CSV table of C-alpha atoms in Angstrom, one decimal:
chain,number,residue,atom,x,y,z
A,18,GLY,CA,-39.1,-56.4,-7.4
A,19,GLU,CA,-43.0,-55.5,-6.5
A,20,ASN,CA,-43.4,-53.3,-3.3
A,21,VAL,CA,-46.9,-53.1,-1.9
A,22,GLU,CA,-48.0,-51.1,1.0
A,23,GLN,CA,-51.1,-51.5,2.7
A,24,HIS,CA,-53.0,-48.6,4.8
A,25,PRO,CA,-54.2,-48.3,7.3
A,26,SER,CA,-52.7,-50.5,9.8
A,27,THR,CA,-55.4,-50.9,12.0
A,28,LEU,CA,-59.5,-49.5,10.8
A,29,SER,CA,-62.2,-49.3,13.2
A,30,VAL,CA,-65.5,-48.3,12.3
A,31,GLN,CA,-69.0,-48.4,13.3
A,32,GLU,CA,-71.6,-51.0,12.1
A,33,GLY,CA,-73.2,-49.7,9.5
A,34,ASP,CA,-70.7,-47.4,8.6
A,35,SER,CA,-68.3,-48.2,5.6
A,36,ALA,CA,-64.4,-49.0,5.3
A,37,VAL,CA,-61.9,-48.4,2.7
A,38,ILE,CA,-58.7,-49.9,2.7
A,39,LYS,CA,-56.1,-48.8,0.6
A,40,CYS,CA,-52.7,-50.1,-1.1
A,41,THR,CA,-50.4,-49.1,-3.4
A,42,TYR,CA,-48.1,-51.1,-5.5
A,43,SER,CA,-44.9,-50.6,-7.3
A,44,ASP,CA,-44.2,-52.6,-10.3
A,45,SER,CA,-46.7,-50.9,-13.3
A,46,ALA,CA,-47.0,-53.9,-15.0
A,47,SER,CA,-48.4,-55.7,-12.6
A,48,ASN,CA,-51.6,-57.1,-13.5
A,49,TYR,CA,-53.4,-59.0,-11.0
A,50,PHE,CA,-54.6,-57.6,-7.2
A,51,PRO,CA,-56.6,-60.3,-4.8
A,52,TRP,CA,-57.6,-59.2,-1.3
A,53,TYR,CA,-57.7,-61.8,1.5
A,54,LYS,CA,-59.7,-61.7,4.4
A,55,GLN,CA,-58.5,-63.4,7.9
A,56,GLU,CA,-60.3,-64.0,10.9
A,57,LEU,CA,-59.0,-64.4,14.1
A,58,GLY,CA,-57.1,-67.6,14.2
A,59,LYS,CA,-58.2,-68.9,10.9
A,60,ARG,CA,-56.5,-69.2,7.5
A,61,PRO,CA,-56.9,-66.5,4.8
A,62,GLN,CA,-59.5,-66.5,2.4
A,63,LEU,CA,-59.9,-64.5,-1.1
A,64,ILE,CA,-62.6,-62.5,-1.1
A,65,ILE,CA,-62.6,-60.3,-4.4
A,66,ASP,CA,-59.7,-60.3,-7.0
A,67,ILE,CA,-59.3,-57.7,-10.2
A,68,ARG,CA,-57.2,-57.4,-13.1
A,69,SER,CA,-55.8,-54.2,-14.7
A,70,ASN,CA,-58.1,-54.4,-17.3
A,71,VAL,CA,-60.9,-53.7,-15.5
A,72,GLY,CA,-61.0,-50.5,-13.2
A,73,GLU,CA,-64.1,-51.9,-10.4
A,74,LYS,CA,-65.3,-54.7,-9.5
A,75,LYS,CA,-68.6,-55.8,-6.8
A,76,ASP,CA,-69.8,-58.3,-5.0
A,77,GLN,CA,-72.6,-57.6,-2.6
A,78,ARG,CA,-71.0,-55.1,-0.1
A,79,ILE,CA,-67.6,-55.1,-1.4
A,80,ALA,CA,-66.0,-53.7,-4.4
A,81,VAL,CA,-62.2,-53.3,-5.3
A,82,THR,CA,-61.1,-50.3,-7.0
A,83,LEU,CA,-58.4,-49.7,-9.5
A,84,ASN,CA,-56.2,-47.0,-10.6
A,85,LYS,CA,-53.3,-48.0,-12.9
A,86,THR,CA,-52.0,-44.5,-13.2
A,87,ALA,CA,-51.5,-43.8,-9.2
A,88,LYS,CA,-50.6,-47.6,-8.6
A,89,HIS,CA,-53.1,-48.0,-6.2
A,90,PHE,CA,-56.1,-49.7,-5.3
A,91,SER,CA,-58.8,-50.4,-2.9
A,92,LEU,CA,-60.8,-52.6,-0.8
A,93,HIS,CA,-64.6,-50.8,0.2
A,94,ILE,CA,-67.0,-52.6,2.5
A,95,THR,CA,-70.3,-50.9,2.5
A,96,GLU,CA,-72.9,-51.6,5.5
A,97,THR,CA,-70.3,-53.2,7.4
A,98,GLN,CA,-71.3,-55.8,10.3
A,99,PRO,CA,-69.7,-57.1,12.9
A,100,GLU,CA,-68.5,-60.3,11.1
A,101,ASP,CA,-66.4,-58.1,8.5
A,102,SER,CA,-63.8,-57.4,11.8
A,103,ALA,CA,-61.0,-59.2,10.5
A,104,VAL,CA,-57.4,-59.0,9.1
A,105,TYR,CA,-57.5,-58.1,5.4
A,106,PHE,CA,-54.4,-58.5,2.9
A,107,CYS,CA,-54.1,-57.3,-0.7
A,108,ALA,CA,-51.6,-58.8,-3.0
A,109,ALA,CA,-50.3,-57.8,-6.2
A,110,ARG,CA,-48.9,-60.3,-9.0
A,111,TYR,CA,-46.5,-59.0,-11.8
A,112,ASN,CA,-47.7,-61.7,-14.3
A,113,ALA,CA,-49.5,-65.0,-14.4
A,114,GLY,CA,-46.2,-67.3,-13.1
A,115,ASN,CA,-44.9,-64.6,-10.7
A,116,MET,CA,-45.0,-64.6,-6.8
A,117,LEU,CA,-47.8,-62.7,-4.9
A,118,THR,CA,-47.0,-60.3,-3.4
A,119,PHE,CA,-48.7,-59.1,0.5
A,120,GLY,CA,-49.1,-55.8,1.7
A,121,GLY,CA,-48.6,-55.7,5.3
A,122,GLY,CA,-52.3,-56.2,6.5
A,123,THR,CA,-55.7,-54.5,7.7
A,124,ARG,CA,-56.5,-54.9,11.3
A,125,LEU,CA,-60.7,-53.7,10.7
A,126,MET,CA,-62.8,-53.5,13.8
A,127,VAL,CA,-66.4,-52.8,13.5
A,128,LYS,CA,-68.1,-51.9,17.0
A,129,PRO,CA,-71.8,-52.7,17.3
B,4,ASP,CA,-61.5,-79.1,6.2
B,5,ALA,CA,-61.5,-80.4,2.5
B,6,GLY,CA,-58.8,-80.6,0.2
B,7,ILE,CA,-55.6,-79.1,2.3
B,8,THR,CA,-54.1,-80.3,5.8
B,9,GLN,CA,-51.3,-79.2,8.0
B,10,SER,CA,-49.6,-81.0,10.3
B,11,PRO,CA,-48.4,-80.6,12.7
B,12,ARG,CA,-50.6,-77.4,14.1
B,13,HIS,CA,-48.6,-76.2,16.8
B,14,LYS,CA,-45.0,-77.1,17.3
B,15,VAL,CA,-42.5,-75.7,19.6
B,16,THR,CA,-38.6,-76.5,19.5
B,17,GLU,CA,-35.4,-75.3,20.3
B,18,THR,CA,-32.6,-73.5,18.4
B,19,GLY,CA,-30.5,-75.8,16.5
B,20,THR,CA,-33.2,-78.9,16.3
B,21,PRO,CA,-34.5,-80.3,12.8
B,22,VAL,CA,-38.2,-79.5,11.9
B,23,THR,CA,-40.2,-80.7,9.5
B,24,LEU,CA,-44.0,-79.2,8.5
B,25,ARG,CA,-46.2,-81.4,6.1
B,26,CYS,CA,-49.0,-80.3,3.9
B,27,HIS,CA,-51.2,-82.1,2.6
B,28,GLN,CA,-53.7,-81.7,-0.3
B,29,THR,CA,-56.6,-84.3,-1.2
B,30,GLU,CA,-57.6,-82.0,-4.9
B,31,ASN,CA,-54.4,-83.3,-7.2
B,32,HIS,CA,-52.7,-79.9,-7.9
B,33,ARG,CA,-49.8,-79.5,-9.7
B,34,TYR,CA,-48.8,-76.2,-7.7
B,35,MET,CA,-48.2,-76.0,-4.1
B,36,TYR,CA,-46.7,-72.8,-1.6
B,37,TRP,CA,-45.5,-72.4,1.6
B,38,TYR,CA,-45.5,-69.1,3.3
B,39,ARG,CA,-44.8,-67.8,6.7
B,40,GLN,CA,-47.3,-64.9,8.3
B,41,ASP,CA,-45.1,-62.7,10.3
B,42,PRO,CA,-47.1,-59.0,11.8
B,43,GLY,CA,-46.7,-56.4,9.7
B,44,HIS,CA,-45.3,-58.7,6.7
B,45,GLY,CA,-48.5,-60.1,5.5
B,46,LEU,CA,-47.6,-63.4,4.2
B,47,ARG,CA,-44.0,-63.9,2.4
B,48,LEU,CA,-43.4,-66.9,0.0
B,49,ILE,CA,-40.8,-69.8,1.0
B,50,HIS,CA,-40.9,-72.3,-2.1
B,51,TYR,CA,-43.1,-73.7,-4.2
B,52,SER,CA,-43.5,-76.5,-6.0
B,53,TYR,CA,-44.9,-76.8,-9.7
B,54,GLY,CA,-45.0,-81.0,-9.8
B,55,VAL,CA,-43.4,-84.0,-8.0
B,56,LYS,CA,-39.5,-83.0,-7.3
B,57,ASP,CA,-40.1,-79.5,-9.1
B,58,THR,CA,-39.3,-76.6,-6.2
B,59,ASP,CA,-38.5,-73.1,-6.4
B,60,LYS,CA,-37.3,-70.7,-4.3
B,61,GLY,CA,-39.4,-68.1,-2.8
B,62,GLU,CA,-38.7,-64.6,-1.2
B,63,VAL,CA,-37.7,-65.8,1.9
B,64,SER,CA,-36.2,-68.9,1.4
B,65,ASP,CA,-32.6,-68.8,3.3
B,66,GLY,CA,-32.7,-71.6,6.0
B,67,TYR,CA,-35.5,-73.7,4.2
B,68,SER,CA,-35.1,-76.5,2.3
B,69,VAL,CA,-39.1,-78.3,0.7
B,70,SER,CA,-39.3,-81.6,-0.9
B,71,ARG,CA,-42.5,-83.3,-2.9
B,72,SER,CA,-42.4,-87.0,-3.7
B,73,LYS,CA,-45.9,-87.2,-4.8
B,74,THR,CA,-48.3,-84.9,-5.3
B,75,GLU,CA,-50.2,-84.6,-2.6
B,76,ASP,CA,-47.7,-84.3,-0.1
B,77,PHE,CA,-45.5,-81.0,0.0
B,78,LEU,CA,-43.0,-81.0,3.4
B,79,LEU,CA,-41.0,-78.1,4.8
B,80,THR,CA,-37.7,-78.6,6.3
B,81,LEU,CA,-35.9,-76.2,8.5
B,82,GLU,CA,-32.4,-78.0,8.9
B,83,SER,CA,-31.3,-76.4,12.4
B,84,ALA,CA,-34.2,-73.8,13.9
B,85,THR,CA,-33.1,-70.1,14.5
B,86,SER,CA,-35.7,-68.2,16.7
B,87,SER,CA,-35.9,-65.8,14.0
B,88,GLN,CA,-37.9,-68.5,11.9
B,89,THR,CA,-40.7,-68.3,14.8
B,90,SER,CA,-44.0,-67.9,12.4
B,91,VAL,CA,-47.4,-68.7,11.5
B,92,TYR,CA,-46.8,-71.5,8.1
B,93,PHE,CA,-49.3,-71.7,5.6
B,94,CYS,CA,-49.6,-74.3,3.4
B,95,ALA,CA,-51.4,-73.3,-0.2
B,96,ILE,CA,-52.7,-74.7,-3.2
B,97,SER,CA,-53.7,-73.6,-6.3
B,98,SER,CA,-57.2,-74.3,-8.8
B,99,ASP,CA,-55.8,-72.4,-11.7
B,100,GLY,CA,-52.8,-73.8,-12.8
B,101,GLY,CA,-49.3,-71.4,-11.5
B,102,THR,CA,-51.0,-68.4,-12.3
B,103,ASN,CA,-51.0,-68.1,-8.2
B,104,GLU,CA,-54.7,-67.1,-8.4
B,105,LYS,CA,-57.4,-68.4,-6.2
B,106,LEU,CA,-55.0,-70.0,-3.7
B,107,PHE,CA,-56.7,-71.9,-1.5
B,108,PHE,CA,-54.6,-71.7,2.4
B,109,GLY,CA,-54.1,-74.4,4.9
B,110,SER,CA,-55.5,-74.2,8.4
B,111,GLY,CA,-51.4,-73.3,9.5
B,112,THR,CA,-49.0,-74.3,12.0
B,113,GLN,CA,-47.7,-72.1,14.7
B,114,LEU,CA,-44.0,-72.8,15.2
B,115,SER,CA,-42.1,-71.5,18.1
B,116,VAL,CA,-38.1,-71.6,18.2
B,117,LEU,CA,-37.2,-71.1,21.6
């Protein structure tokens, strides 16, 4: 089955700096890659997703890039703010109807 | 919160006792999911349902059963709870049919098995 590894497990940045979280996946046939944000004590929420036919997608300060050859995808957050502090999860899906496989999560701390 | 509620929010139980967690949705979505969240493991799928009385196993289904007698309710049962089932349990619904995209999660149930 699919295996998703996420790095780093913790990340601390200064407010205003950029943050990058990277995930690698094992199944080259995976075609959908979402990112979820989970604030402390809250539910995970989808923040951005990308499909395998797209190399990059942006939404304001967040962007996701996909490298199918290397089988990795990354979340980029620019101009970080304290409210970006949360745990971020990546995931991969082999095919519509297949389950999502999640990475282990990255705790991002943005220091004011 | 709109759309999906879980009960109870917190539960402490003893090893060997049965436990049932409830997920209730008001969105009339066909697909519902149960995940567990543990440090370092992200979210792992336990069971899912694609309609009334239609369920299937996820990647960590051992020790769990589910039932769906109505579209709006999806129950997760631990027949005989063990300490390894101490976890946070999230129910989710999908607005995009069975594609596993755009999952919307409930607020979670913190379960402690002593």
